[in-house]
Coordinates of C-alpha atoms and ligand atoms in Angstrom, one line a residue:
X1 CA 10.6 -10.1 20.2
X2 CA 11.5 -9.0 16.7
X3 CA 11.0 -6.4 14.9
X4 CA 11.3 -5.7 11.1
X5 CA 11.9 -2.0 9.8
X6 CA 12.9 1.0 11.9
X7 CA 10.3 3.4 10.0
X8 CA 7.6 5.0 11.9
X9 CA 6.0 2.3 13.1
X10 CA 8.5 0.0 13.9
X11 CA 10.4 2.5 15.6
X12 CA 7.3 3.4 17.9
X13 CA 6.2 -0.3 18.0
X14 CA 9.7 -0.7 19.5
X15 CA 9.7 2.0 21.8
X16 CA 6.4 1.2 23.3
X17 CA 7.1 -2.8 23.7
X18 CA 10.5 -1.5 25.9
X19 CA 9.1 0.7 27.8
X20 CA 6.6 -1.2 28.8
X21 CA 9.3 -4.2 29.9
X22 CA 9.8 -6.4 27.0
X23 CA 13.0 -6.9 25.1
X24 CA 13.2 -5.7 21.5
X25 CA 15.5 -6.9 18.8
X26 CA 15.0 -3.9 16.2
X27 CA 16.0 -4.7 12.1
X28 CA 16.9 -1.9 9.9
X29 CA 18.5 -2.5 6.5
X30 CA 19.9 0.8 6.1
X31 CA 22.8 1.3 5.7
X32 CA 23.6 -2.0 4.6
X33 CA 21.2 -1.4 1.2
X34 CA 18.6 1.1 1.0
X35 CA 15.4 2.5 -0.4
X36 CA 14.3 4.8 -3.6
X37 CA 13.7 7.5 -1.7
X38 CA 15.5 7.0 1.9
X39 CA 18.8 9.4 2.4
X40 CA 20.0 8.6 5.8
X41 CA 20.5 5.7 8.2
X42 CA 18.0 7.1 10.4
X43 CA 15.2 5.5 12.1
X44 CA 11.7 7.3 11.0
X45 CA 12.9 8.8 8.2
X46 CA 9.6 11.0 6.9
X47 CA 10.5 10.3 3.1
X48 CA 8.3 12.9 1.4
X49 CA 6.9 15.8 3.1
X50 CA 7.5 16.9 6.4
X51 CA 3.8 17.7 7.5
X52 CA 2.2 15.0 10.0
X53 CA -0.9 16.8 8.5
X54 CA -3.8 19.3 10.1
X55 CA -4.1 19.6 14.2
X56 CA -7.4 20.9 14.4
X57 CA -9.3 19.2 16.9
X58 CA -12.3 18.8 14.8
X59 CA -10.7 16.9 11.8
X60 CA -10.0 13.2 11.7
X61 CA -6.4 13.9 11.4
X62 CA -6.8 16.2 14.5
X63 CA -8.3 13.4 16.1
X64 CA -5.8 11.1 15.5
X65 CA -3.4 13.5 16.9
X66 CA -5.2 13.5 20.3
X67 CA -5.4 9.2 20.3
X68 CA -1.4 9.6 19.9
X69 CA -0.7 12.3 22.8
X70 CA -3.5 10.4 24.8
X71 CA -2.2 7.2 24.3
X72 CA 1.9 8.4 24.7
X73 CA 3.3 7.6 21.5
X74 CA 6.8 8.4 21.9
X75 CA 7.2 9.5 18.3
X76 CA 4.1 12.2 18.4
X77 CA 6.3 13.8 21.7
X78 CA 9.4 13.8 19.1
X79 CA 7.3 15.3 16.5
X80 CA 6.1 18.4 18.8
X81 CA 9.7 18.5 19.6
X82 CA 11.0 18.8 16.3
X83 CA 8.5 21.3 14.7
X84 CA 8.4 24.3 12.3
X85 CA 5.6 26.8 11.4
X86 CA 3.0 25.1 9.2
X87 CA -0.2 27.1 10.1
X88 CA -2.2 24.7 11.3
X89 CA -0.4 22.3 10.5
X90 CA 2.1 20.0 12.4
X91 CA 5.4 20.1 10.2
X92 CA 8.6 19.0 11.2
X93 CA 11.9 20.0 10.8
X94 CA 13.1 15.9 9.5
X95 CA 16.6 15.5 10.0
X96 CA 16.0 16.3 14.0
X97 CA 12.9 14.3 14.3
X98 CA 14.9 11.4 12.5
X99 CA 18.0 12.2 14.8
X100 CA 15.5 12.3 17.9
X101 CA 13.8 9.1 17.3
X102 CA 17.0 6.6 16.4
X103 CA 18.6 8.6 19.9
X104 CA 15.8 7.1 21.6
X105 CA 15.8 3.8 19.8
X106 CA 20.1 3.6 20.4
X107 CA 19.8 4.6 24.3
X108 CA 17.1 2.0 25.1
X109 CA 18.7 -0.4 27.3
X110 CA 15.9 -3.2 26.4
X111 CA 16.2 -2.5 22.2
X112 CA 19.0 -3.6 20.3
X113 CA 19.2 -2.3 17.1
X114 CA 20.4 -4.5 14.0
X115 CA 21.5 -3.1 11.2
X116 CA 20.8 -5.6 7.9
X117 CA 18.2 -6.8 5.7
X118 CA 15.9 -9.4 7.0
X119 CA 14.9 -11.9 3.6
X120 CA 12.1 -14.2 5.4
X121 CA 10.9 -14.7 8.9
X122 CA 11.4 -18.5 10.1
X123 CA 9.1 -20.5 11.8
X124 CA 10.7 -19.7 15.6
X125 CA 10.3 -16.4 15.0
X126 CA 14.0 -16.0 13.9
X127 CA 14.7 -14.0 10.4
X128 CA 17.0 -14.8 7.9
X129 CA 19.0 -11.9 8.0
X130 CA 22.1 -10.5 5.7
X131 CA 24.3 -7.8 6.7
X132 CA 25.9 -7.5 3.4
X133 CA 28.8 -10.3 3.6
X134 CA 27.8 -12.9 2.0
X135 CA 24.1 -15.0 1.9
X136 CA 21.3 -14.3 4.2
X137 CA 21.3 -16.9 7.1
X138 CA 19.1 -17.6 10.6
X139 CA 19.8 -14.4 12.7
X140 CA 19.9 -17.0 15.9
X141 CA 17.4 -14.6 17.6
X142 CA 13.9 -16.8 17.9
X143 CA 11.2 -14.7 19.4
X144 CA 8.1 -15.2 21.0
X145 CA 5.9 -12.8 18.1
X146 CA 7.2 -10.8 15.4
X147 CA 6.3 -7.3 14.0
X148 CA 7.0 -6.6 10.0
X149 CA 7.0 -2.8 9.8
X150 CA 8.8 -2.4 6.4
X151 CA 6.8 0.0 5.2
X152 CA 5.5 0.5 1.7
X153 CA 9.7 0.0 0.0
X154 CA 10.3 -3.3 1.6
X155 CA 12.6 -4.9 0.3
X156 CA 12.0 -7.5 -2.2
X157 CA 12.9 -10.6 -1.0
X158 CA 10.8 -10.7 2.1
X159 CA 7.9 -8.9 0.2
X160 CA 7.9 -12.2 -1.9
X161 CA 7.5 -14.2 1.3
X162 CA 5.1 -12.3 2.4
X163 CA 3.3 -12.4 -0.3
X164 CA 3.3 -16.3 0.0
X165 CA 1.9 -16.4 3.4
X166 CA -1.5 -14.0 2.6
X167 CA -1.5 -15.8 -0.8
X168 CA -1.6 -13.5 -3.9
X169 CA -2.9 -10.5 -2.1
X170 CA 0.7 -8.6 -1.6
X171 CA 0.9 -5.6 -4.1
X172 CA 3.6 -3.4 -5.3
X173 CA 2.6 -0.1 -7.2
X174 CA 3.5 3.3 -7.6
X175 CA 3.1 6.4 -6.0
X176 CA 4.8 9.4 -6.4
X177 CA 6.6 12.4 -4.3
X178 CA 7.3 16.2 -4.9
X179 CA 10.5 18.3 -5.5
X180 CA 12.4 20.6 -3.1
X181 CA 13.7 23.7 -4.3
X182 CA 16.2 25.8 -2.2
X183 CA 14.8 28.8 -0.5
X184 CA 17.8 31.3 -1.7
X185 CA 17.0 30.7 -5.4
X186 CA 13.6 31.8 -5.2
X187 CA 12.1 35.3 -6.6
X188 CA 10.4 37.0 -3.4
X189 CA 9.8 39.6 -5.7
X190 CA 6.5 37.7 -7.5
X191 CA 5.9 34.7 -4.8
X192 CA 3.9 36.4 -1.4
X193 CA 3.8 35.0 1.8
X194 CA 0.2 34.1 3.0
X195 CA -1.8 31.1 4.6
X196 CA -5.1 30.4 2.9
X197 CA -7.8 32.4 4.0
X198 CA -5.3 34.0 6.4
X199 CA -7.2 31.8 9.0
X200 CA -4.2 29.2 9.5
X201 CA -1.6 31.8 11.2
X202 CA -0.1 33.9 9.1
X203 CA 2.3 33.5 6.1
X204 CA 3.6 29.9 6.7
X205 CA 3.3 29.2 3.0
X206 CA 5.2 30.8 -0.3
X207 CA 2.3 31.3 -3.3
X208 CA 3.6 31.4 -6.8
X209 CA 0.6 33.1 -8.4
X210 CA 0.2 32.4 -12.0
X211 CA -1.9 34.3 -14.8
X212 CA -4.4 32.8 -17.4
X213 CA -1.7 32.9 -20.1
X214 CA 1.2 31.7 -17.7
X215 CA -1.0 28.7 -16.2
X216 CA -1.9 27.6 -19.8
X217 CA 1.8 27.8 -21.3
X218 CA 2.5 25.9 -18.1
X219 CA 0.1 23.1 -18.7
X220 CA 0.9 22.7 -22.2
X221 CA 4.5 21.8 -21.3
X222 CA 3.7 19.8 -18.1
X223 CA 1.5 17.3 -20.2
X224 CA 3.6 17.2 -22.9
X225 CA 7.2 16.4 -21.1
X226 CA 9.1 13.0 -21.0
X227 CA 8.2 11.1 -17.6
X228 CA 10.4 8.0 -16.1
X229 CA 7.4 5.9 -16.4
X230 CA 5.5 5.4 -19.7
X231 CA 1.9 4.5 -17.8
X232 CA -1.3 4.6 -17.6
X233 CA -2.0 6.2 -14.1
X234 CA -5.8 5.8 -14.7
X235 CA -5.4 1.7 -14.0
X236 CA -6.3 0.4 -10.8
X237 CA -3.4 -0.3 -9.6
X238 CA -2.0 2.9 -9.2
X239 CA -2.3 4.5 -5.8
X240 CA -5.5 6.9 -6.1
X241 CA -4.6 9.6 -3.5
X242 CA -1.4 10.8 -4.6
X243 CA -1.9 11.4 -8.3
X244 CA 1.8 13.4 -10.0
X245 CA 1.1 16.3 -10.9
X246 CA 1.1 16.0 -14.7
X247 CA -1.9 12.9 -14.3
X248 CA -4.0 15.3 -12.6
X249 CA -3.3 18.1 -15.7
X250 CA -3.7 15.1 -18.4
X251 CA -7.3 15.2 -17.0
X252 CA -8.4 18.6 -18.5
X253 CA -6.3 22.5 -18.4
X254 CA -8.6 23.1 -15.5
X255 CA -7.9 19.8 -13.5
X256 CA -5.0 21.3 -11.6
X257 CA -6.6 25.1 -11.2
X258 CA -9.5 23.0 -9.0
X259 CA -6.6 20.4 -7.2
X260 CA -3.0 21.6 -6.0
X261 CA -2.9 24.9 -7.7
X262 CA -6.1 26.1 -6.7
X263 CA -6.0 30.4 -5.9
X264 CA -9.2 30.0 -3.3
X265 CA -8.3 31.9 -0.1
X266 CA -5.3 34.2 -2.1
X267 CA -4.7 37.2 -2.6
X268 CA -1.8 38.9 -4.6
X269 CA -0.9 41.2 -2.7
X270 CA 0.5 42.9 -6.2
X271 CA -2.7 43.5 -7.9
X272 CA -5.3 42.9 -5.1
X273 CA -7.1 39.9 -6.7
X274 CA -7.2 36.2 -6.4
X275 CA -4.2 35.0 -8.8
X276 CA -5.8 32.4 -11.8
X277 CA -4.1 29.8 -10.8
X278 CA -1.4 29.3 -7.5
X279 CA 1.6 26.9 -6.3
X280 CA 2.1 26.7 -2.2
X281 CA 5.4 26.2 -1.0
X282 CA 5.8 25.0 2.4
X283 CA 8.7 25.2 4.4
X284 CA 10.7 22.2 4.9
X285 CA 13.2 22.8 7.7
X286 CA 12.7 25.3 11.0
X287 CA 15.0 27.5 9.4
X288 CA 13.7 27.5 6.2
X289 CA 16.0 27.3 3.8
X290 CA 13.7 24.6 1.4
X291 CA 10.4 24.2 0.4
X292 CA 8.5 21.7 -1.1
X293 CA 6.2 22.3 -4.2
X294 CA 3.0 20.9 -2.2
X295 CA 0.9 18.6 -4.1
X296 CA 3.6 18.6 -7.1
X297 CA 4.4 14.7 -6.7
X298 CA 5.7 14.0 -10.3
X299 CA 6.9 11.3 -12.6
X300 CA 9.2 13.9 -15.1
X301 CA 12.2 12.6 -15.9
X302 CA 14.8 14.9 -13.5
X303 CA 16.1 17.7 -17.0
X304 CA 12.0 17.8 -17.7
X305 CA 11.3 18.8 -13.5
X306 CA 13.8 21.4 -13.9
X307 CA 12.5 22.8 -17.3
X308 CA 9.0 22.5 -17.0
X309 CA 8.8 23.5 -13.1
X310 CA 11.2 26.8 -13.6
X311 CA 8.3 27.9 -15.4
X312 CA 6.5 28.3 -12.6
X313 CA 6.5 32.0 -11.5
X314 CA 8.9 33.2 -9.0
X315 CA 10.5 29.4 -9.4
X316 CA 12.4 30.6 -12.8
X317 CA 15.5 30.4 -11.1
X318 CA 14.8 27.4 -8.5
X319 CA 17.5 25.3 -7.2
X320 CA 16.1 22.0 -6.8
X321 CA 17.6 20.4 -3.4
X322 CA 15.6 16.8 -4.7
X323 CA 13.7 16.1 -7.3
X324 CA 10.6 14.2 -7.6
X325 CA 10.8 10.6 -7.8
X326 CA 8.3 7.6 -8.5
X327 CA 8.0 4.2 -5.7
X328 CA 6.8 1.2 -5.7
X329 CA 4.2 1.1 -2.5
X330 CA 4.3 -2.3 -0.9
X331 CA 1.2 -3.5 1.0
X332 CA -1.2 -6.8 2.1
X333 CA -5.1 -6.7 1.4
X334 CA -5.9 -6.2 5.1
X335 CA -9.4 -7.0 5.0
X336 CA -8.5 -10.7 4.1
X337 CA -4.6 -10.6 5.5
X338 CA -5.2 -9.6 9.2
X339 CA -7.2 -10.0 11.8
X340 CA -8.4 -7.7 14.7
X341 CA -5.4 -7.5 16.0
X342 CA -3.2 -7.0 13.1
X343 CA -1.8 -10.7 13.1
X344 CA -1.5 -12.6 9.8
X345 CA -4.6 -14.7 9.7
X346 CA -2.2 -17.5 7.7
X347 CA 0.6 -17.7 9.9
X348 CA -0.5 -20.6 12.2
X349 CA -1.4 -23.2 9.1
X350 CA 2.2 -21.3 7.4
X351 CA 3.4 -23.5 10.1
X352 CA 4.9 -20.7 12.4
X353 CA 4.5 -21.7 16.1
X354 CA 4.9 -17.8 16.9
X355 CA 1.8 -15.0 16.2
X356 CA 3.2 -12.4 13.1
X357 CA 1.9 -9.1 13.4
X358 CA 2.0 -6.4 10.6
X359 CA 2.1 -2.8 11.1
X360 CA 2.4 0.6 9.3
X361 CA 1.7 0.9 5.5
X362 CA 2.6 -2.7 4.9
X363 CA -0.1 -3.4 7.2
X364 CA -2.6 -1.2 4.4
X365 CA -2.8 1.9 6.2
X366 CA -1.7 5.1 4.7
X367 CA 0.1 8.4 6.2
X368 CA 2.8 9.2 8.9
X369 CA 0.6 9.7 11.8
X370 CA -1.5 6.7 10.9
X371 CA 1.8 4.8 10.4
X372 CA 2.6 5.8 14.1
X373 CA -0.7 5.1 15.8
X374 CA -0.6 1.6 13.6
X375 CA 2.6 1.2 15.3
X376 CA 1.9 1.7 18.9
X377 CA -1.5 -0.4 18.4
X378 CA 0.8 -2.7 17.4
X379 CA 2.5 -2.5 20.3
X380 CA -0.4 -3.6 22.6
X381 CA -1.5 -6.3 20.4
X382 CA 1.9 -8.3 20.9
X383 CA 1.8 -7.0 24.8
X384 CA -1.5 -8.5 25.2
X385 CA -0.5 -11.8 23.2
X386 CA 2.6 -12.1 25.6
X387 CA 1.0 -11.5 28.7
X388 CA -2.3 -13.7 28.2
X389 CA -4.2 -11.3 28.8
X390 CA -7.3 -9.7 26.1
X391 CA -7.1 -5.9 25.0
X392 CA -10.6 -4.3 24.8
X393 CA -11.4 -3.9 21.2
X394 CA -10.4 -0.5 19.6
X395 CA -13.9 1.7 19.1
X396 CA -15.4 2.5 15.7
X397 CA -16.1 5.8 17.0
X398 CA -11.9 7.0 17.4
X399 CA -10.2 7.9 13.8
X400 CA -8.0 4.6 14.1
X401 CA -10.3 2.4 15.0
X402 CA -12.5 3.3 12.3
X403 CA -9.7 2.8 10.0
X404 CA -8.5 -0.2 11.4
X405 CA -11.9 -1.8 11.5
X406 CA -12.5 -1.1 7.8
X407 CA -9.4 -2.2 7.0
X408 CA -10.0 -5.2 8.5
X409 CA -13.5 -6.0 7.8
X410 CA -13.7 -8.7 5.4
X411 CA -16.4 -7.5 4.2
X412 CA -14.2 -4.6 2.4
X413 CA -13.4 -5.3 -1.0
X414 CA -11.0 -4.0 -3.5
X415 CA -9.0 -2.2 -0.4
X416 CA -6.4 0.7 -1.1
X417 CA -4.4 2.1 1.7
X418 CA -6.5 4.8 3.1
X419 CA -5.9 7.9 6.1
X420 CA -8.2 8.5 8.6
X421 CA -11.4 10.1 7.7
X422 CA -14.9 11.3 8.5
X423 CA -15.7 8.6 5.8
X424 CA -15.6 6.0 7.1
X425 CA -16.5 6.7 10.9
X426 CA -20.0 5.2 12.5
X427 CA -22.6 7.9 11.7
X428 CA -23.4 10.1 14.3
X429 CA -27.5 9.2 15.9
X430 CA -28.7 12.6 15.1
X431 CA -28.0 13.9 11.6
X432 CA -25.7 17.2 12.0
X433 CA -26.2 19.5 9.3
X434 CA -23.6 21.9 9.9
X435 CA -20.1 20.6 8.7
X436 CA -18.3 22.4 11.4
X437 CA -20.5 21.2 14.1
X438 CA -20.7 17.2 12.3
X439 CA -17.1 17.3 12.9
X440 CA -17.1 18.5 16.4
X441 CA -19.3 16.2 16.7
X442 CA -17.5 13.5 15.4
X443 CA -14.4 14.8 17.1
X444 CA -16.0 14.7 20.9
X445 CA -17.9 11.5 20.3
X446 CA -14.6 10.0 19.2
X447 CA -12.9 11.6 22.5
X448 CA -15.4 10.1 24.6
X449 CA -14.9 6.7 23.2
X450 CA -11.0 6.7 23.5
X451 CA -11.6 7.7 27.3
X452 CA -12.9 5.0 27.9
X453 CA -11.2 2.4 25.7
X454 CA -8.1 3.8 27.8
X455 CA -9.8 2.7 30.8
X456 CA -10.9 -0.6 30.0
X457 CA -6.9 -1.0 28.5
X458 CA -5.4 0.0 31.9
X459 CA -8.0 -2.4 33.5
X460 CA -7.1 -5.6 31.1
X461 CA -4.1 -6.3 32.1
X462 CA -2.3 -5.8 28.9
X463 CA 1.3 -4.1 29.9
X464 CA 1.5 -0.8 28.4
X465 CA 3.2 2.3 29.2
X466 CA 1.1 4.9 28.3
X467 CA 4.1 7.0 27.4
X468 CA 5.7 6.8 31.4
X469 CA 8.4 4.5 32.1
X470 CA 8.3 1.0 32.3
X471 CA 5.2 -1.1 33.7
X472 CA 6.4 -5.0 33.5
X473 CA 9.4 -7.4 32.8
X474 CA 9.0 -9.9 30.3
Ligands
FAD501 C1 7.4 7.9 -1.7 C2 6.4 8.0 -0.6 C3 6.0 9.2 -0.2 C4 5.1 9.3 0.9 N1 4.8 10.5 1.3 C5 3.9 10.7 2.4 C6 3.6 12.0 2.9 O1 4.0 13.0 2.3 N2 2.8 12.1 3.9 C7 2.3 11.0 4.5 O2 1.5 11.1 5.5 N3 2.6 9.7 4.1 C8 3.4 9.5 3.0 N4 3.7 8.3 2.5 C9 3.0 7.1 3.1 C10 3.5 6.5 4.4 O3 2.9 7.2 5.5 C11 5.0 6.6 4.7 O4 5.6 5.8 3.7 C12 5.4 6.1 6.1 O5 6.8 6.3 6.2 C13 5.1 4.6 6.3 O6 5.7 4.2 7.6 P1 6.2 2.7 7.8 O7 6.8 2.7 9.2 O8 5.1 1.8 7.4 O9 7.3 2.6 6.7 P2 8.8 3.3 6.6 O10 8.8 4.5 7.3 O11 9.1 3.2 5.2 O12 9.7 2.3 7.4 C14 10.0 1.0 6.9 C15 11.4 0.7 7.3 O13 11.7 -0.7 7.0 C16 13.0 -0.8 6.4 N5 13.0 -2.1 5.6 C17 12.3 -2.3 4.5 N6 12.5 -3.6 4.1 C18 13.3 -4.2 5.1 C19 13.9 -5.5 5.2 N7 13.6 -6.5 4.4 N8 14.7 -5.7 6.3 C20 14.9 -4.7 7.2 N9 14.4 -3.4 7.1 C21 13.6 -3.2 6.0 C22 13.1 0.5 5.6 O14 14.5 0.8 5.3 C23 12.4 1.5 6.5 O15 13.3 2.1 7.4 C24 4.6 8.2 1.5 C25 5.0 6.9 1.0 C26 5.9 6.8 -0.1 C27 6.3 5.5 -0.6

């Protein structure tokens, strides 16, 4: 089959369809042109930060965690392969997870992977496909389904065909990442080393701890400085959850002292108190020579990041190892897009005589773990549409399945990409007051349910690997 975009979940979608016996024809435009924010040729390149996000058990992003290990996603093993200290977080160091996964990819004797931008998918399944020389023409590769994994940067010309096939419903907006800034220009003398609360292991994050009168010089200039994009981020079209950092502070002085510069769980080890306001830097490689500002995506032009930012205490003399940057953020309106199983509910009357499935953000999912899991799922929806036989539906109760059901419940309107969360899970049938205990609660009720979708997967038929070595031939 085919496969468009060697991201996170194309890359695992890939994986899991060959080792489970199925030949893979893999399509990666990089080198031949690349993204905004993309720096390598790598498969499953993370693009912003390098955290996959919380493990604990009881959280939905824990949970999700668990689905991947129980389910064998190839790219979660790489991920606990490549890590670095994030308290309770799982954080990776990028360049070895990226080098891990496109290893894997390469040495796969049922994957090849093509390197060149894929304009359109054709009705046999084959793609129009350019490798730079010249005009995009058939690749001469029909397939029996095809996967588009491009992610939320792909590339214009097929995002123009797609959105002709689920009608006006393919968006592009913006969303925005935050700056690096080089460990060895950083004054150790006023940041302190501490986890919040102390409760997440110990000193894993950098806090820049800023005083009344600092934090309000600070604000003044962040609202005030140029930004690439003259917008209004307030519309609804922009992408909710990742707000720049100077949005959130065009909301009120306070706005960021109760978001991403919030001092709860600090102390300054220099005066004993909670600072007024604080800035976490996380490592961004295991040996920690960068960190990334967290929660300081931005939309400063690149003088104003250095300016404004180096006001930051402790950051006076930062070294910015990347700055900032805005992106488009390409994505279908799932709800009326896909079905069930993630297939393009327009394809047939399109006139394609092969099942399109979507998967990752471009499917309307949002996060690198969720990009993962979307990927492997997937995985078993084209291995069940190959091998005739039915996959047990995915359960409301797991963290992905209750994503992926909203997501694709027509009934949802005015969809955004979303992460897992407690939100959006079945209620539990006694009310839990505690919050700890409601998400334990959650967390083991989910457990339960993915034990025995598992079961009733293994049972269907449906050729799947589980993360061993390969179960069928195509
Ligand atoms: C700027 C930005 C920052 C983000 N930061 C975070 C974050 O910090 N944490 C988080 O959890 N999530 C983040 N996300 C959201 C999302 O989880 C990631 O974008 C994630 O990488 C999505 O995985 P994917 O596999 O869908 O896409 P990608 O990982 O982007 O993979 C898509 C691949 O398809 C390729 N491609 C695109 N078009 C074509 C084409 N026509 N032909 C061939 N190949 C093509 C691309 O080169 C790319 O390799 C961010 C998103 C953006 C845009």
């Amino acid at each position: 089959m085919n496969i468009i975009g060697a991201g996170l979940a194309g890359s695992e979608a890939a994986l899991q369809l060959a080792d489970a016996g199925f030949r893979v024809t893999l399509f990666e435009m990089r080198p031949v042109c690349s993204t905004e924010v993309h720096h390598s040729d790598c498969c499953a390149e993370l693009v912003c930060s390098n955290s996959l996000k919380s493990t604990k058990e009881a959280s939905a992003a824990g949970m999700l965690k668990h689905e991947l290990s129980a389910l064998g996603s190839v790219l979660y093993r790489c991920a606990l392969d490549c890590r670095v200290p994030a308290g309770g977080a799982l954080a990776v160091d990028r360049t070895s997870f990226a080098e891990r996964v496109t290893g894997l990819v390469e040495a796969h004797p049922r994957i090849a992977l093509v390197r060149g931008r894929v304009d359109g998918v054709l009705e046999d399944g084959d793609v129009l496909f350019s490798d730079g020389a010249g005009k995009a023409r058939p690749a001469g590769l029909p397939a029996k389904a095809v996967v588009i994994a491009t992610g939320p940067l792909t590339a214009s010309a097929l995002s123009e065909g797609l959105a002709r096939l689920v009608g006006s419903q393919s968006l592009a907006f913006f969303d925005a990442a935050a700056p690096i800034v080089m460990a060895d220009s950083l004054d150790e003398s006023i940041l302190f080393r501490q986890s919040r609360y102390e409760e997440e292991g110990l000193g894993d994050y950098l806090n820049a701890p800023f005083s009344k009168d600092e934090y309000e010089r600070f604000i003044g200039e962040l609202v005030a400085a140029d930004r690439v994009i003259r917008r209004d981020f307030e519309t609804k079209d922009l992408f909710q959850a990742c707000q720049p950092i100077e949005e959130i502070a065009r909301k009120g002085v306070d706005a960021p002292r109760f978001g991403p510069l919030k001092p709860v769980g600090l102390v300054d080890p220099r005066t004993g108190h909670r600072p007024w306001a604080a800035l976490q830097l996380r490592a961004e490689n295991r040996e920690a020579t960068s960190y990334n500002l967290v929660g300081f995506q931005t939309n400063l032009t690149f003088p104003e990041q250095k300016r404004v930012f180096r006001m930051i205490p402790g950051l006076e003399h930062a070294e910015f190892a990347r700055y900032g940057v805005m992106h488009r953020n390409t994505f279908v309106d799932a709800p009326r897009a896909l079905d069930a199983r993630g297939r393009f509910v327009r394809s047939r009357e399109s006139g394609y005589a092969v099942p399109l499935f979507a998967a990752g953000q471009v499917s309307g999912t949002e996060g690198y773990c969720e990009a993962i899991r979307s990927g492997l799922q997937a995985a078993i929806g084209v291995a069940a549409e190959l091998s005739g036989a039915t996959p047990p539906a995915l359960p409301r109760q797991t963290a992905y399945g209750a994503l992926w059901s909203y997501a694709t419940d027509p009934q949802t309107t005015g969809y955004q990409p979303m992460h897992v969360n407690f939100g959006i899970m079945p209620p539990l049938p006694v009310r839990v007051k505690n919050k700890g205990e409601r998400y334990a609660a959650y967390a083991q009720r989910g457990a339960r349910a993915l034990d025995a979708y598992i079961e009733a997967l293994k049972a269907s038929g449906v050729p799947f690997a589980f993360g061993g070595a390969a179960a069928a031939g195509e």
